[in-house]
Amino acid sequence: MEKSPYSTHKQQEKVVLIGLITKDQSEKESKEYLEELSFLAETAGAVTVKTFVQKMSTPDSRTFIGSGKLNEVRDFVKENKINAVIFDDELSGSQIKNIEKILECRILDRNTLILDIFAKRARSAQAKTQVELAQYQYLLPRLTRMWTHLEKQQGGIGMRGPGETEIETDKRIIKTKVSRLKEKLKEIERQTATQRKQRSDMIRVALTGYTNAGKSTIMNLISKSDVFAENKLFATLDTTVRKVVIDSIPFLLSDTVGFIRKLPHDLVESFKSTLDEVREADILIHIVDISHPSFEDQINVVNQTLVDIKASDKPTILVFNKIDAYSFIKQDEDDLSPKSDVNFSLEDLKKSWLNKSGATNDRNDNPVIFVSAVTKENVDELKKVLIEKVKVVYFKRYPNNKQSY
Ligand SMILES: Nc1nc2c(ncn2[C@@H]2O[C@H](COP(=O)(O)OP(=O)(O)OP(=O)(O)O)[C@@H](O)[C@H]2O)c(=O)[nH]1
Ligand SMILES: [Mg+2]
């Protein structure tokens, strides 16, 4: 697509982040969100110079933050030659316009940033089309004067009805693009559906989890494939499917896009077909980065997204990865304040999660396992647990095949 005016594609742009502490978002949550936003900015190739936080009961309908704070940001932006200001929450078109007038620099929100990263990382025609569609759908209600360049690129003649404003013309152009992209996606989906049908008799296992949890690294360990893994968010956008054989039982293993908090709705919508591998899987492997301070929140986000895409209620292996990097702060014996997440030892956590899985499910349909994909600790155990699960599905589906194994 045309280079978005919100794009951060230039290397090492300087950005400022803005977040709120509200009645629905505590100081701790706000801090975590902003850390994640900074990681997202880094993934997009920008460097975070400063973070501004404001306490408000609800965001300002005109400028999101209060005018005093906004002036403070404006002075900082001017003095430090900041390229873009990124808000942690969704902004409306008029908010973007009002803020832009005051700050006189590019304004992004979390969603445009995520969409931008997705656009940069998309490789296949399907992923590219999905992202482009999501970008246009997100931008449509947020068109500001910046978008008038679209109309110029289209040549203008015949495009412009009498009395129409530039923005209305742009909207029409985008709507046409959106319907074309939808058509294109349908065609691609028809092809991928046929491919999936051709292998529908195989047992399908899908890796799922929060972005950066280690899905691709574990995919590589189990399938000996070479999937791109790195310490950036959304390293994987396209789905990779590999045939794996363990104990002479064949199955398909897929690795796909990770989830994140506040994932743009349009993006989930357009990535639904990429997530078909997850939706149609027989077994899920939910990978969790236990070394991340908010891993429990991340588990909840993943579970909620699985519900949204109608992929919950499948046999799931919960894998706590990165145990090599887990650290905790030991609480003094005489400190009687309640333990927080960081005060639990790995042993404490193991006990509590193993109890949870046992308590909710007598047959232990959803095993829990602690591994490190880097030191390979317990990876063999994971393979063992996985193949047991695969066997259960296999023999249920093909009861007559029992003797062939
Ligand atoms: N310390 C440690 N790092 C790990 C472990 N497993 C993966 N990593 C690192 O975590 C980062 C993310 O790993 P990926 O495999 O790319 O994660 P992913 O879940 O596929 O991420 P996305 O594709 O971005 O959603 C990489 O830098 C890995 O080297 C582990 O067990 N321990
Ligand atoms: Mg990956």
Short mmCIF file of C-alpha atoms and ligand atoms in Angstrom, two decimals:
data_model
loop_
_atom_site.label_atom_id
_atom_site.label_comp_id
_atom_site.label_asym_id
_atom_site.label_seq_id
_atom_site.Cartn_x
_atom_site.Cartn_y
_atom_site.Cartn_z
CA MET A 1 0.00 0.00 0.00
CA GLU A 2 1.03 3.65 -0.12
CA LYS A 3 3.42 4.58 2.62
CA SER A 4 1.20 5.44 5.54
CA PRO A 5 1.74 8.86 7.08
CA TYR A 6 1.71 7.06 10.42
CA SER A 7 4.45 4.70 9.41
CA THR A 8 7.66 4.42 11.43
CA HIS A 9 9.65 2.67 8.72
CA LYS A 10 12.60 5.01 8.90
CA GLN A 11 15.32 3.61 11.14
CA GLN A 12 15.75 4.91 14.66
CA GLU A 13 13.04 7.49 14.77
CA LYS A 14 12.71 9.23 18.13
CA VAL A 15 9.35 8.70 19.76
CA VAL A 16 7.53 9.71 22.92
CA LEU A 17 4.92 7.45 24.55
CA ILE A 18 1.75 8.56 26.31
CA GLY A 19 -0.36 6.49 28.69
CA LEU A 20 -3.08 7.02 31.24
CA ILE A 21 -3.76 5.90 34.76
CA THR A 22 -7.55 5.71 35.05
CA LYS A 23 -10.13 4.13 37.27
CA ASP A 24 -10.01 1.09 34.95
CA GLN A 25 -6.24 1.01 34.53
CA SER A 26 -4.01 0.98 37.62
CA GLU A 27 -0.56 2.53 37.82
CA LYS A 28 1.02 -0.95 37.63
CA GLU A 29 -1.02 -1.91 34.56
CA SER A 30 -0.30 1.39 32.87
CA LYS A 31 3.44 0.88 33.45
CA GLU A 32 3.33 -2.62 31.97
CA TYR A 33 1.35 -1.48 28.94
CA LEU A 34 3.85 1.32 28.31
CA GLU A 35 6.79 -1.07 28.59
CA GLU A 36 5.13 -3.27 26.01
CA LEU A 37 4.39 -0.21 23.85
CA SER A 38 8.07 0.71 24.02
CA PHE A 39 8.99 -2.83 22.89
CA LEU A 40 6.52 -2.46 20.04
CA ALA A 41 8.10 0.88 19.08
CA GLU A 42 11.54 -0.75 19.16
CA THR A 43 10.26 -3.57 16.95
CA ALA A 44 9.02 -0.92 14.50
CA GLY A 45 12.52 0.57 14.43
CA ALA A 46 12.01 3.54 16.77
CA VAL A 47 13.65 4.53 20.02
CA THR A 48 11.59 5.69 22.99
CA VAL A 49 13.01 8.92 24.40
CA LYS A 50 10.44 9.65 27.10
CA THR A 51 7.17 8.41 28.52
CA PHE A 52 4.42 10.70 29.78
CA VAL A 53 1.72 9.39 32.07
CA GLN A 54 -1.38 11.22 33.24
CA LYS A 55 -3.88 10.36 35.94
CA MET A 56 -7.44 11.02 34.80
CA SER A 57 -10.77 9.41 35.57
CA THR A 58 -11.61 9.18 31.85
CA PRO A 59 -9.70 10.27 28.74
CA ASP A 60 -10.41 13.76 27.39
CA SER A 61 -12.84 13.47 24.49
CA ARG A 62 -11.09 16.20 22.47
CA THR A 63 -7.38 15.64 23.10
CA PHE A 64 -7.21 12.38 25.07
CA ILE A 65 -4.94 13.92 27.75
CA GLY A 66 -5.42 17.28 29.47
CA SER A 67 -4.25 20.53 27.88
CA GLY A 68 -1.56 21.19 30.52
CA LYS A 69 0.03 17.80 29.88
CA LEU A 70 -0.27 18.26 26.15
CA ASN A 71 1.64 21.55 26.32
CA GLU A 72 4.35 19.82 28.34
CA VAL A 73 4.60 17.15 25.63
CA ARG A 74 4.65 19.82 22.91
CA ASP A 75 7.65 21.58 24.52
CA PHE A 76 9.49 18.28 24.87
CA VAL A 77 8.76 17.30 21.28
CA LYS A 78 10.09 20.64 20.02
CA GLU A 79 13.22 20.66 22.15
CA ASN A 80 14.18 17.08 21.37
CA LYS A 81 13.17 16.91 17.72
CA ILE A 82 10.79 14.01 18.33
CA ASN A 83 9.45 12.35 15.18
CA ALA A 84 6.27 10.81 16.53
CA VAL A 85 4.10 10.63 19.62
CA ILE A 86 2.48 7.26 20.34
CA PHE A 87 -0.60 6.88 22.51
CA ASP A 88 -1.20 3.57 24.26
CA ASP A 89 -4.93 3.64 23.56
CA GLU A 90 -7.13 3.93 20.52
CA LEU A 91 -7.61 7.52 19.32
CA SER A 92 -10.55 8.79 17.30
CA GLY A 93 -10.05 10.71 14.05
CA SER A 94 -10.94 14.01 15.66
CA GLN A 95 -8.65 13.38 18.63
CA ILE A 96 -5.76 12.71 16.24
CA LYS A 97 -6.56 15.95 14.39
CA ASN A 98 -6.79 18.04 17.56
CA ILE A 99 -3.62 16.59 19.08
CA GLU A 100 -1.71 16.93 15.83
CA LYS A 101 -2.57 20.63 15.66
CA ILE A 102 -0.98 21.19 19.06
CA LEU A 103 2.00 18.84 18.90
CA GLU A 104 2.82 19.44 15.23
CA CYS A 105 4.25 15.98 14.72
CA ARG A 106 3.04 12.55 13.68
CA ILE A 107 0.50 10.98 16.03
CA LEU A 108 0.11 7.24 16.30
CA ASP A 109 -1.85 4.98 18.59
CA ARG A 110 -1.07 1.44 19.71
CA ASN A 111 -3.16 -0.02 16.93
CA THR A 112 -1.53 1.92 14.10
CA LEU A 113 1.83 0.88 15.51
CA ILE A 114 0.87 -2.81 15.61
CA LEU A 115 -0.56 -2.56 12.11
CA ASP A 116 2.65 -0.92 10.95
CA ILE A 117 4.77 -3.76 12.39
CA PHE A 118 2.46 -6.30 10.79
CA ALA A 119 2.80 -4.51 7.45
CA LYS A 120 6.57 -4.62 7.74
CA ARG A 121 6.65 -8.29 8.63
CA ALA A 122 4.03 -9.69 6.30
CA ARG A 123 5.62 -12.00 3.72
CA SER A 124 2.94 -14.08 2.00
CA ALA A 125 0.32 -12.60 -0.30
CA GLN A 126 -2.30 -13.61 2.26
CA ALA A 127 -0.65 -11.87 5.22
CA LYS A 128 0.07 -8.76 3.12
CA THR A 129 -3.52 -8.54 1.94
CA GLN A 130 -4.87 -9.12 5.45
CA VAL A 131 -2.74 -6.37 6.94
CA GLU A 132 -3.51 -3.93 4.16
CA LEU A 133 -7.21 -4.54 4.61
CA ALA A 134 -6.96 -4.03 8.37
CA GLN A 135 -4.96 -0.83 7.88
CA TYR A 136 -7.52 0.69 5.55
CA GLN A 137 -10.40 -0.36 7.78
CA TYR A 138 -8.74 1.18 10.81
CA LEU A 139 -7.86 4.38 9.00
CA LEU A 140 -11.20 4.90 7.29
CA PRO A 141 -12.98 6.52 10.24
CA ARG A 142 -9.79 8.36 11.18
CA LEU A 143 -9.01 10.16 7.95
CA THR A 144 -7.49 13.54 8.57
CA ARG A 145 -6.19 16.09 6.13
CA MET A 146 -2.98 14.06 5.83
CA TRP A 147 -4.77 11.59 3.64
CA THR A 148 -5.50 13.94 0.79
CA HIS A 149 -2.40 12.61 -1.00
CA LEU A 150 -4.37 9.48 -1.88
CA GLU A 151 -6.63 11.39 -4.17
CA LYS A 152 -3.67 13.04 -5.91
CA GLN A 153 -2.14 9.64 -6.57
CA GLN A 154 -5.33 8.49 -8.18
CA GLY A 155 -5.12 11.27 -10.72
CA GLY A 156 -8.25 13.02 -9.54
CA ILE A 157 -10.06 13.36 -12.87
CA GLY A 158 -13.43 11.70 -12.73
CA MET A 159 -12.80 10.71 -9.14
CA ARG A 160 -14.28 13.78 -7.66
CA GLY A 161 -17.99 14.49 -7.59
CA PRO A 162 -19.19 18.08 -7.41
CA GLY A 163 -19.05 19.60 -3.94
CA GLU A 164 -17.22 16.71 -2.39
CA THR A 165 -14.49 17.41 0.12
CA GLU A 166 -11.10 15.83 -0.26
CA ILE A 167 -11.70 13.57 2.68
CA GLU A 168 -14.93 12.27 1.22
CA THR A 169 -13.09 11.44 -1.99
CA ASP A 170 -10.39 9.67 -0.04
CA LYS A 171 -13.03 7.71 1.83
CA ARG A 172 -14.53 6.57 -1.43
CA ILE A 173 -11.12 5.51 -2.76
CA ILE A 174 -10.43 3.56 0.40
CA LYS A 175 -13.84 1.90 0.35
CA THR A 176 -13.16 0.70 -3.20
CA LYS A 177 -9.75 -0.59 -2.11
CA VAL A 178 -11.31 -2.36 0.89
CA SER A 179 -13.80 -4.21 -1.29
CA ARG A 180 -11.07 -5.18 -3.77
CA LEU A 181 -8.85 -6.45 -0.96
CA LYS A 182 -11.76 -8.46 0.45
CA GLU A 183 -12.25 -10.10 -2.95
CA LYS A 184 -8.55 -10.87 -3.21
CA LEU A 185 -8.54 -12.38 0.28
CA LYS A 186 -11.52 -14.58 -0.52
CA GLU A 187 -9.67 -15.95 -3.51
CA ILE A 188 -6.52 -16.66 -1.47
CA GLU A 189 -8.63 -18.24 1.27
CA ARG A 190 -10.27 -20.56 -1.25
CA GLN A 191 -6.81 -21.78 -2.24
CA THR A 192 -5.53 -22.26 1.31
CA ALA A 193 -8.77 -24.01 2.32
CA THR A 194 -8.19 -26.52 -0.47
CA GLN A 195 -4.64 -27.08 0.76
CA ARG A 196 -5.88 -27.65 4.28
CA LYS A 197 -8.55 -30.05 3.06
CA GLN A 198 -5.92 -32.12 1.29
CA ARG A 199 -4.22 -32.78 4.59
CA SER A 200 -7.37 -32.97 6.69
CA ASP A 201 -6.83 -36.61 7.57
CA MET A 202 -3.67 -35.77 9.50
CA ILE A 203 -3.77 -34.92 13.20
CA ARG A 204 -3.16 -31.22 13.54
CA VAL A 205 -1.34 -29.57 16.42
CA ALA A 206 -1.07 -25.77 16.63
CA LEU A 207 1.38 -23.71 18.66
CA THR A 208 -0.30 -20.70 20.12
CA GLY A 209 0.55 -18.05 22.70
CA TYR A 210 1.50 -14.47 23.41
CA THR A 211 3.95 -12.84 21.03
CA ASN A 212 7.63 -13.50 21.88
CA ALA A 213 6.78 -16.47 24.15
CA GLY A 214 9.01 -18.83 22.15
CA LYS A 215 6.57 -20.55 19.78
CA SER A 216 8.91 -20.55 16.78
CA THR A 217 11.86 -21.69 18.89
CA ILE A 218 9.83 -24.64 20.16
CA MET A 219 8.55 -25.34 16.64
CA ASN A 220 12.18 -25.59 15.55
CA LEU A 221 13.04 -27.91 18.42
CA ILE A 222 10.15 -30.27 17.80
CA SER A 223 10.17 -30.26 14.01
CA LYS A 224 13.84 -29.53 13.33
CA SER A 225 12.67 -26.87 10.88
CA ASP A 226 14.15 -23.44 10.49
CA VAL A 227 11.50 -20.91 11.43
CA PHE A 228 12.47 -17.29 11.98
CA ALA A 229 12.66 -16.56 15.73
CA GLU A 230 13.97 -13.39 17.33
CA ASN A 231 13.55 -11.18 20.33
CA LYS A 232 11.08 -8.84 18.68
CA LEU A 233 7.33 -8.80 18.75
CA PHE A 234 5.50 -10.51 15.91
CA ALA A 235 8.53 -12.21 14.37
CA THR A 236 6.07 -14.67 12.85
CA LEU A 237 3.05 -13.56 10.86
CA ASP A 238 2.60 -16.30 8.34
CA THR A 239 1.65 -19.76 9.34
CA THR A 240 4.26 -22.46 8.93
CA VAL A 241 3.12 -26.06 8.89
CA ARG A 242 5.55 -28.98 9.25
CA LYS A 243 5.00 -32.68 9.21
CA VAL A 244 6.50 -34.23 12.32
CA VAL A 245 6.93 -37.91 13.13
CA ILE A 246 7.51 -38.98 16.73
CA ASP A 247 7.38 -42.66 17.77
CA SER A 248 6.43 -43.35 14.15
CA ILE A 249 3.22 -41.37 14.57
CA PRO A 250 2.89 -38.58 12.02
CA PHE A 251 1.15 -35.30 12.70
CA LEU A 252 1.18 -31.70 11.48
CA LEU A 253 2.60 -28.94 13.65
CA SER A 254 1.83 -25.30 12.86
CA ASP A 255 3.36 -22.08 14.12
CA THR A 256 1.50 -18.83 13.62
CA VAL A 257 1.01 -15.22 14.68
CA GLY A 258 1.23 -14.46 18.40
CA PHE A 259 -1.39 -12.59 20.36
CA ILE A 260 -1.05 -9.30 22.24
CA ARG A 261 -3.09 -7.13 24.58
CA LYS A 262 -5.48 -4.72 22.91
CA LEU A 263 -5.00 -6.47 19.54
CA PRO A 264 -6.85 -4.32 16.99
CA HIS A 265 -10.25 -5.84 16.32
CA ASP A 266 -9.95 -5.32 12.56
CA LEU A 267 -6.70 -7.21 12.63
CA VAL A 268 -8.17 -10.20 14.45
CA GLU A 269 -10.98 -10.12 11.90
CA SER A 270 -8.71 -10.12 8.89
CA PHE A 271 -6.30 -12.62 10.40
CA LYS A 272 -9.09 -15.08 11.07
CA SER A 273 -8.12 -17.20 8.09
CA THR A 274 -4.45 -17.26 9.13
CA LEU A 275 -5.72 -18.41 12.48
CA ASP A 276 -7.69 -21.22 10.84
CA GLU A 277 -4.77 -23.50 11.66
CA VAL A 278 -5.44 -22.75 15.33
CA ARG A 279 -9.21 -22.97 14.98
CA GLU A 280 -9.11 -26.27 13.10
CA ALA A 281 -6.37 -27.86 15.21
CA ASP A 282 -7.02 -31.07 17.14
CA ILE A 283 -4.60 -30.11 19.90
CA LEU A 284 -3.18 -26.76 21.03
CA ILE A 285 0.20 -26.13 22.61
CA HIS A 286 -0.13 -22.87 24.53
CA ILE A 287 3.36 -21.45 25.06
CA VAL A 288 3.84 -19.02 27.96
CA ASP A 289 6.95 -16.92 28.68
CA ILE A 290 7.25 -17.52 32.42
CA SER A 291 10.14 -15.06 32.68
CA HIS A 292 7.80 -12.20 31.76
CA PRO A 293 6.48 -10.35 34.84
CA SER A 294 2.93 -10.30 33.50
CA PHE A 295 2.80 -13.85 32.19
CA GLU A 296 -0.52 -14.51 33.94
CA ASP A 297 -2.14 -11.57 32.14
CA GLN A 298 -0.67 -12.88 28.92
CA ILE A 299 -2.25 -16.29 29.54
CA ASN A 300 -5.61 -14.58 30.02
CA VAL A 301 -5.22 -12.53 26.83
CA VAL A 302 -4.43 -15.67 24.85
CA ASN A 303 -7.34 -17.58 26.37
CA GLN A 304 -9.71 -14.71 25.63
CA THR A 305 -8.47 -14.44 22.03
CA LEU A 306 -8.95 -18.19 21.63
CA VAL A 307 -12.54 -17.75 22.75
CA ASP A 308 -12.94 -14.85 20.27
CA ILE A 309 -11.75 -16.95 17.34
CA LYS A 310 -13.79 -19.94 18.55
CA ALA A 311 -10.74 -22.07 19.22
CA SER A 312 -11.09 -22.65 22.96
CA ASP A 313 -12.27 -25.98 24.40
CA LYS A 314 -9.60 -28.01 22.63
CA PRO A 315 -7.21 -30.35 24.39
CA THR A 316 -4.39 -27.99 25.33
CA ILE A 317 -0.88 -28.51 26.64
CA LEU A 318 0.11 -25.50 28.72
CA VAL A 319 3.86 -25.02 28.31
CA PHE A 320 5.72 -22.62 30.58
CA ASN A 321 8.80 -21.76 28.57
CA LYS A 322 11.99 -19.83 29.45
CA ILE A 323 12.36 -21.38 32.92
CA ASP A 324 16.09 -20.68 32.53
CA ALA A 325 15.32 -16.95 32.62
CA TYR A 326 12.81 -17.03 35.49
CA SER A 327 13.86 -14.99 38.50
CA PHE A 328 12.03 -14.17 41.68
CA ILE A 329 12.58 -11.94 44.63
CA LYS A 330 12.62 -13.96 47.82
CA GLN A 331 10.45 -12.44 50.50
CA ASP A 332 11.87 -12.12 54.05
CA GLU A 333 10.45 -14.72 56.43
CA ASP A 334 9.07 -12.02 58.72
CA ASP A 335 7.48 -10.06 55.85
CA LEU A 336 3.81 -10.86 56.25
CA SER A 337 2.52 -8.86 53.30
CA PRO A 338 0.87 -11.02 50.64
CA LYS A 339 3.26 -12.47 48.07
CA SER A 340 3.15 -10.79 44.69
CA ASP A 341 3.93 -12.56 41.39
CA VAL A 342 7.64 -11.86 41.71
CA ASN A 343 7.86 -13.53 45.15
CA PHE A 344 7.00 -17.03 43.98
CA SER A 345 9.78 -19.51 43.32
CA LEU A 346 9.59 -21.68 40.25
CA GLU A 347 8.75 -24.60 42.55
CA ASP A 348 5.83 -22.64 44.07
CA LEU A 349 4.55 -21.86 40.59
CA LYS A 350 4.88 -25.44 39.40
CA LYS A 351 2.92 -26.68 42.38
CA SER A 352 0.18 -24.11 41.98
CA TRP A 353 -0.28 -24.63 38.22
CA LEU A 354 -0.12 -28.40 38.44
CA ASN A 355 -2.77 -28.24 41.17
CA LYS A 356 -4.93 -25.97 39.05
CA SER A 357 -4.84 -28.29 36.05
CA GLY A 358 -5.55 -31.31 38.25
CA ALA A 359 -8.35 -29.56 40.07
CA THR A 360 -10.18 -28.48 36.96
CA ASN A 361 -9.80 -31.73 35.12
CA ASP A 362 -9.73 -35.20 36.65
CA ARG A 363 -8.44 -36.90 33.53
CA ASN A 364 -5.79 -34.27 33.20
CA ASP A 365 -6.82 -33.49 29.65
CA ASN A 366 -4.80 -30.33 29.78
CA PRO A 367 -1.31 -31.10 31.05
CA VAL A 368 1.05 -28.41 32.28
CA ILE A 369 4.77 -28.59 31.64
CA PHE A 370 7.78 -26.37 32.42
CA VAL A 371 10.55 -26.18 29.84
CA SER A 372 13.40 -24.14 28.48
CA ALA A 373 13.74 -24.09 24.72
CA VAL A 374 17.23 -22.63 25.13
CA THR A 375 18.77 -25.10 27.60
CA LYS A 376 16.38 -27.78 26.27
CA GLU A 377 15.43 -28.74 29.83
CA ASN A 378 12.29 -30.89 29.76
CA VAL A 379 11.85 -30.61 25.99
CA ASP A 380 11.93 -34.41 25.69
CA GLU A 381 9.21 -34.55 28.31
CA LEU A 382 7.15 -32.10 26.26
CA LYS A 383 7.55 -34.31 23.19
CA LYS A 384 6.42 -37.29 25.25
CA VAL A 385 3.33 -35.50 26.56
CA LEU A 386 2.56 -34.25 23.07
CA ILE A 387 2.77 -37.62 21.40
CA GLU A 388 0.52 -39.11 24.09
CA LYS A 389 -2.08 -36.48 23.22
CA VAL A 390 -1.66 -37.08 19.50
CA LYS A 391 -2.15 -40.82 20.03
CA VAL A 392 -5.40 -40.24 21.92
CA VAL A 393 -6.82 -38.18 19.04
CA TYR A 394 -5.43 -40.56 16.44
CA PHE A 395 -6.90 -43.73 17.90
CA LYS A 396 -10.21 -42.01 18.57
CA ARG A 397 -10.39 -40.99 14.93
CA TYR A 398 -9.03 -44.18 13.42
CA PRO A 399 -9.94 -46.96 15.87
CA ASN A 400 -9.13 -49.60 13.26
CA ASN A 401 -5.59 -48.40 12.78
CA LYS A 402 -4.47 -49.38 16.24
CA GLN A 403 -2.57 -52.43 15.07
CA SER A 404 -0.51 -50.45 12.56
CA TYR A 405 1.42 -48.77 15.40
N1 LIG B 1 15.97 -17.36 27.82
C1 LIG B 1 15.18 -17.97 26.94
N2 LIG B 1 14.85 -17.35 25.78
C2 LIG B 1 14.05 -18.01 24.91
C3 LIG B 1 13.54 -19.32 25.19
N3 LIG B 1 12.77 -19.70 24.14
C4 LIG B 1 12.79 -18.67 23.26
N4 LIG B 1 13.56 -17.65 23.72
C5 LIG B 1 13.84 -16.37 23.06
O1 LIG B 1 12.67 -15.61 23.03
C6 LIG B 1 12.61 -14.80 21.84
C7 LIG B 1 11.31 -15.04 21.11
O2 LIG B 1 11.26 -16.35 20.60
P1 LIG B 1 10.37 -16.74 19.35
O3 LIG B 1 10.50 -18.22 19.20
O4 LIG B 1 10.65 -15.86 18.20
O5 LIG B 1 8.94 -16.39 19.94
P2 LIG B 1 7.52 -16.44 19.18
O6 LIG B 1 6.54 -16.85 20.23
O7 LIG B 1 7.61 -17.25 17.95
O8 LIG B 1 7.32 -14.89 18.84
P3 LIG B 1 6.43 -14.19 17.69
O9 LIG B 1 6.60 -14.94 16.43
O10 LIG B 1 7.03 -12.84 17.67
O11 LIG B 1 5.01 -14.19 18.21
C8 LIG B 1 13.85 -15.20 21.03
O12 LIG B 1 14.85 -14.25 21.28
C9 LIG B 1 14.22 -16.56 21.59
O13 LIG B 1 15.61 -16.83 21.47
C10 LIG B 1 13.93 -19.95 26.44
O14 LIG B 1 13.56 -21.07 26.77
N5 LIG B 1 14.73 -19.21 27.26
MG MG B 2 7.31 -16.77 16.03
#
